[in-house]
PDB file of C-alpha atoms in Angstrom:
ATOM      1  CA  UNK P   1      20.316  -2.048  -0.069  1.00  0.00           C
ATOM      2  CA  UNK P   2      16.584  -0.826  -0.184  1.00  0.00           C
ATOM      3  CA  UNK P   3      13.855  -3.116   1.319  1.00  0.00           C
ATOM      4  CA  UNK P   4      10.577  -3.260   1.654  1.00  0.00           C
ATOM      5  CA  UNK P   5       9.131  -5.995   3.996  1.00  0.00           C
ATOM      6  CA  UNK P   6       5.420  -6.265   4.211  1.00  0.00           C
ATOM      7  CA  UNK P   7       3.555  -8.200   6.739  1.00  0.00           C
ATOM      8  CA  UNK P   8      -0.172  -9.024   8.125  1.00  0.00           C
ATOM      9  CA  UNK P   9      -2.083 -11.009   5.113  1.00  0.00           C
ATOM     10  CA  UNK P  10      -3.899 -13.360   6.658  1.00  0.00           C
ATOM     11  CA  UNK P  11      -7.340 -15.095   6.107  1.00  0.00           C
ATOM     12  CA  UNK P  12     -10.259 -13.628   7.189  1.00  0.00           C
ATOM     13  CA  UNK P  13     -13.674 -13.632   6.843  1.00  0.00           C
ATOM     14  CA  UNK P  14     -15.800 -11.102   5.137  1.00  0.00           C
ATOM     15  CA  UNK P  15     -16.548  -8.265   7.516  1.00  0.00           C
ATOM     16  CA  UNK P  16     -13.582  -8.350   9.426  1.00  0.00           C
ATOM     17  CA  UNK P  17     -10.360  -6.149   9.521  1.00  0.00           C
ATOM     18  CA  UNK P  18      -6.884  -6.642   8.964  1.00  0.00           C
ATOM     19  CA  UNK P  19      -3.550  -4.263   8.930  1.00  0.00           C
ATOM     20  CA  UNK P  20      -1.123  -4.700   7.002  1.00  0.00           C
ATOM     21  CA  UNK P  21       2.352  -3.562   7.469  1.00  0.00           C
ATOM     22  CA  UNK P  22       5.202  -2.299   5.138  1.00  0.00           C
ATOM     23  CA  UNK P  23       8.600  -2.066   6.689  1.00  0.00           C
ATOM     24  CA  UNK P  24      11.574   0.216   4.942  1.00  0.00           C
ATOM     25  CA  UNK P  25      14.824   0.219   5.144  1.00  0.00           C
ATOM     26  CA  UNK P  26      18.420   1.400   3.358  1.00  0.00           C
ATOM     27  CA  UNK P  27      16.207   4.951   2.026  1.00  0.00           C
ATOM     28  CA  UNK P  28      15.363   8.112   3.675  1.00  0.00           C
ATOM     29  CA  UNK P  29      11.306   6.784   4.272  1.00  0.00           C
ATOM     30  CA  UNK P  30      10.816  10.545   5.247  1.00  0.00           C
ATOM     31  CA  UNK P  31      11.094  11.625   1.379  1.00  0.00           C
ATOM     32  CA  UNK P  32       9.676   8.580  -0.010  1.00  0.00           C
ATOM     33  CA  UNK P  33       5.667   8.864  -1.542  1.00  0.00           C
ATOM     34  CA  UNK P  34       4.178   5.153   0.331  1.00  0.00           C
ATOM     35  CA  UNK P  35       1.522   3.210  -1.780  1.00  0.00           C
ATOM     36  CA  UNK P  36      -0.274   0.146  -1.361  1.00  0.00           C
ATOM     37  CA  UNK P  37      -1.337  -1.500  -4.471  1.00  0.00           C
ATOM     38  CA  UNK P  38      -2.755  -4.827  -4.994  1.00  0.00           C
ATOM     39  CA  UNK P  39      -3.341  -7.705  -7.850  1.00  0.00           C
ATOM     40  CA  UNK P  40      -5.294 -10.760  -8.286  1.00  0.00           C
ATOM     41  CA  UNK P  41      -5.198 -13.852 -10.170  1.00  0.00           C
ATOM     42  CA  UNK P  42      -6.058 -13.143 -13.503  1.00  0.00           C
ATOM     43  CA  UNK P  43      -6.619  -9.764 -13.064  1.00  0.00           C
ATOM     44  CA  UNK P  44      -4.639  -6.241 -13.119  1.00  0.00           C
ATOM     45  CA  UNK P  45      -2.895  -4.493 -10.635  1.00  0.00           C
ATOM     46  CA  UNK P  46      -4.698  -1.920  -8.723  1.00  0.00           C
ATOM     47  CA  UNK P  47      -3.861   0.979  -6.728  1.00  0.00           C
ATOM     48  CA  UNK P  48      -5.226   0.840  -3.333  1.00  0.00           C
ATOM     49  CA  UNK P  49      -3.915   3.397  -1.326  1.00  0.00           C
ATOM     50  CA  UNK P  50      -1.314   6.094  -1.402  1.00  0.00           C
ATOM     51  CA  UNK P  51       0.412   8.644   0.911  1.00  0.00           C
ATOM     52  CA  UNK P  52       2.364  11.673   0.324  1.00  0.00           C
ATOM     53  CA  UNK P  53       6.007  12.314   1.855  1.00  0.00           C
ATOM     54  CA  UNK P  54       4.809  15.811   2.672  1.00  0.00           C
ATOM     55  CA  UNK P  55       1.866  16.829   4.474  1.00  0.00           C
ATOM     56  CA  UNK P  56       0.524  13.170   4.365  1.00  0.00           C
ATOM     57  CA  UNK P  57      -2.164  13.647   2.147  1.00  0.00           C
ATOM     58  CA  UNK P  58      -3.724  10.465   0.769  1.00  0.00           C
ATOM     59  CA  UNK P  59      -5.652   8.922  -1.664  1.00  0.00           C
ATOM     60  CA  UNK P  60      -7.729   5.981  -1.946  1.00  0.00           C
ATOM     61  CA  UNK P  61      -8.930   3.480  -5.038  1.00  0.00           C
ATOM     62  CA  UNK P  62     -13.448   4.115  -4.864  1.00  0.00           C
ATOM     63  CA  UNK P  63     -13.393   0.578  -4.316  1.00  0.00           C
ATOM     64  CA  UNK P  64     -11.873   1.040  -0.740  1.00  0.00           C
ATOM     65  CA  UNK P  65     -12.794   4.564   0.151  1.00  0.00           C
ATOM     66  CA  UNK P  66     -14.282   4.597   3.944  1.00  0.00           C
ATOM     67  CA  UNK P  67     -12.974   0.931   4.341  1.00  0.00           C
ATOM     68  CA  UNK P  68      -8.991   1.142   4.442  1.00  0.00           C
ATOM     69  CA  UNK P  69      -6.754   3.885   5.918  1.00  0.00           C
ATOM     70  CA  UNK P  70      -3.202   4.508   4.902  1.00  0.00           C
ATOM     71  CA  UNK P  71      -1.053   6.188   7.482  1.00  0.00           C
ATOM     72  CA  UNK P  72       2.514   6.150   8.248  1.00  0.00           C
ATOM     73  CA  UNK P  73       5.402   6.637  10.862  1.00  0.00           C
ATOM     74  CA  UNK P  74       8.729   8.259   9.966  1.00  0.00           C
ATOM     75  CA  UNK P  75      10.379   7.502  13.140  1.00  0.00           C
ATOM     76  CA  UNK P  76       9.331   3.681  12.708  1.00  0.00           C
ATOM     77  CA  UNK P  77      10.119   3.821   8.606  1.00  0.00           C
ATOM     78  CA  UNK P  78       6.630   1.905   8.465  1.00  0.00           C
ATOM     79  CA  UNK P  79       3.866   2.730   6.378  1.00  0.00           C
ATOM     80  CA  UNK P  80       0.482   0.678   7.304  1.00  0.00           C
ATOM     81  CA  UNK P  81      -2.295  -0.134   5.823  1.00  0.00           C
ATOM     82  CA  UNK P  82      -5.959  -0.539   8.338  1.00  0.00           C
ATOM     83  CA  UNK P  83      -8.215  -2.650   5.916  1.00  0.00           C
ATOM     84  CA  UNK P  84     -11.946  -2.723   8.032  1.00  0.00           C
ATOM     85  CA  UNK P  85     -15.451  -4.191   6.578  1.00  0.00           C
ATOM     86  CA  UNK P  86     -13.428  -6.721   4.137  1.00  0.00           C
ATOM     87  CA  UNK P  87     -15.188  -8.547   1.401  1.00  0.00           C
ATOM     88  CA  UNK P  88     -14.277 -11.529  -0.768  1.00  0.00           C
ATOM     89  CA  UNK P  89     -12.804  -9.408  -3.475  1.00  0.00           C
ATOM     90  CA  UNK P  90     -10.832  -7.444  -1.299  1.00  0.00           C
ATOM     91  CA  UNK P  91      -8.919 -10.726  -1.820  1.00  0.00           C
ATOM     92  CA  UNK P  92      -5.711 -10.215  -3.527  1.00  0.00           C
ATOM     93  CA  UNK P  93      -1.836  -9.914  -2.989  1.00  0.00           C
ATOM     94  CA  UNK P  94      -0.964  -6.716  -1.401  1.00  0.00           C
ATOM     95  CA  UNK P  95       2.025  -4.805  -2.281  1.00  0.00           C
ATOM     96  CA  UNK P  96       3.811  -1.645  -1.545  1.00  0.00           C
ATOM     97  CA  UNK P  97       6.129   0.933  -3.423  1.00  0.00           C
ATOM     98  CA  UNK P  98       7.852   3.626  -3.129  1.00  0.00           C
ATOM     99  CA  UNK P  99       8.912   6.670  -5.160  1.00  0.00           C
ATOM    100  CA  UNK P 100      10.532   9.819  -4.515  1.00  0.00           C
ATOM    101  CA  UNK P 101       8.276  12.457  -2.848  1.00  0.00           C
ATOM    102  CA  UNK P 102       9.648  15.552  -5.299  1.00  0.00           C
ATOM    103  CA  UNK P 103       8.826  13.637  -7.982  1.00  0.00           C
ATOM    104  CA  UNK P 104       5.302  14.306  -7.404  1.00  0.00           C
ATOM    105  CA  UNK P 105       3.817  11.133  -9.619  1.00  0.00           C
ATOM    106  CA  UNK P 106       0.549  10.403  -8.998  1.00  0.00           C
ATOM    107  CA  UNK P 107      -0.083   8.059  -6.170  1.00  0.00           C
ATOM    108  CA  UNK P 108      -2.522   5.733  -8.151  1.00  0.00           C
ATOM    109  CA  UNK P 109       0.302   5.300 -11.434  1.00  0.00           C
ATOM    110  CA  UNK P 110       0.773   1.637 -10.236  1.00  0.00           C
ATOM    111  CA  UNK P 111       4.058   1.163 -12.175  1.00  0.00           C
ATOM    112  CA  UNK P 112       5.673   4.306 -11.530  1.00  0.00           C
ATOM    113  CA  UNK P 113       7.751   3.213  -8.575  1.00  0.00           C
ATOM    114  CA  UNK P 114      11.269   3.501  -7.551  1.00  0.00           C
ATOM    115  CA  UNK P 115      11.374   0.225  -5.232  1.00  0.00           C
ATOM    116  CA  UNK P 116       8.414  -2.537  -3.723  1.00  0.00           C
ATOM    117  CA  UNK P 117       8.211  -5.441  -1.581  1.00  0.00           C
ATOM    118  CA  UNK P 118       7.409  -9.033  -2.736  1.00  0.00           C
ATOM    119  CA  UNK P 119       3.893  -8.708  -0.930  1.00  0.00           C
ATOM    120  CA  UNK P 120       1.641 -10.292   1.454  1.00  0.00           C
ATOM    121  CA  UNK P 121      -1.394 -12.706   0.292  1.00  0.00           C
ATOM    122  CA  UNK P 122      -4.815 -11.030   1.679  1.00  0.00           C
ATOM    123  CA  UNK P 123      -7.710 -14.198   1.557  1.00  0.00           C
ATOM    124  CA  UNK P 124     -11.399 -12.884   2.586  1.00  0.00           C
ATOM    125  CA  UNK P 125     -13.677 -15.872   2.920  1.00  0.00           C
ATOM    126  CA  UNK P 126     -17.615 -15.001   2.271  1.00  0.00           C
TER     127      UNK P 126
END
């Protein structure tokens, strides 16, 4: 049985940092693309962040670019997300999929996605 288990949402205040964490098990994580994506009340889901089974490579959403880093550990099926400088609409459940690296879908396709979590609530106070 797959799972994905994220943890860290909290409530913060603007300006301060956060890391979220997405736990996976019954796949091989190795061969899985990892992306965070997140949705508000009343509004759409967004992609975040994304990371690549091979090589690493990521992407970010403009809105988070130089703020949030995506990185991951194989040996620790884990892929985290470092959120820095938050701001009230950085507020938002966070989520995070996965998808089979060789598929090669793009990382910000927020519904293409083999398996996600349920999510952790993210609550930045101005």
């Amino acid at each position: 049985q797959v799972q994905l288990v994220e943890s860290g949402g909290g409530l913060v205040q603007a300006g301060d940092s956060l890391r979220l964490s997405c736990a996976v098990s019954g796949l091989t994580f190795s061969t899985y693309d990892m992306t965070w994506f997140r949705q508000a009340p009343g509004r759409e889901r967004e992609f975040v962040a994304g990371i690549r089974w091979r090589g690493g490579s990521t992407s970010y959403s403009d809105s988070v670019k130089g703020r949030f880093t995506i990185s991951r550990d194989n040996a620790k099926n884990t892929v985290l997300l470092q959120m820095n400088s938050l701001k009230p609409e950085d507020t938002a459940v966070y989520t995070c999929t996965a998808r089979p690296g060789i598929r090669q879908i793009p990382l910000n396709a927020t519904t293409r996605y083999d398996y996600r979590g349920k999510g952790t609530q993210v609550t930045v106070s101005s």
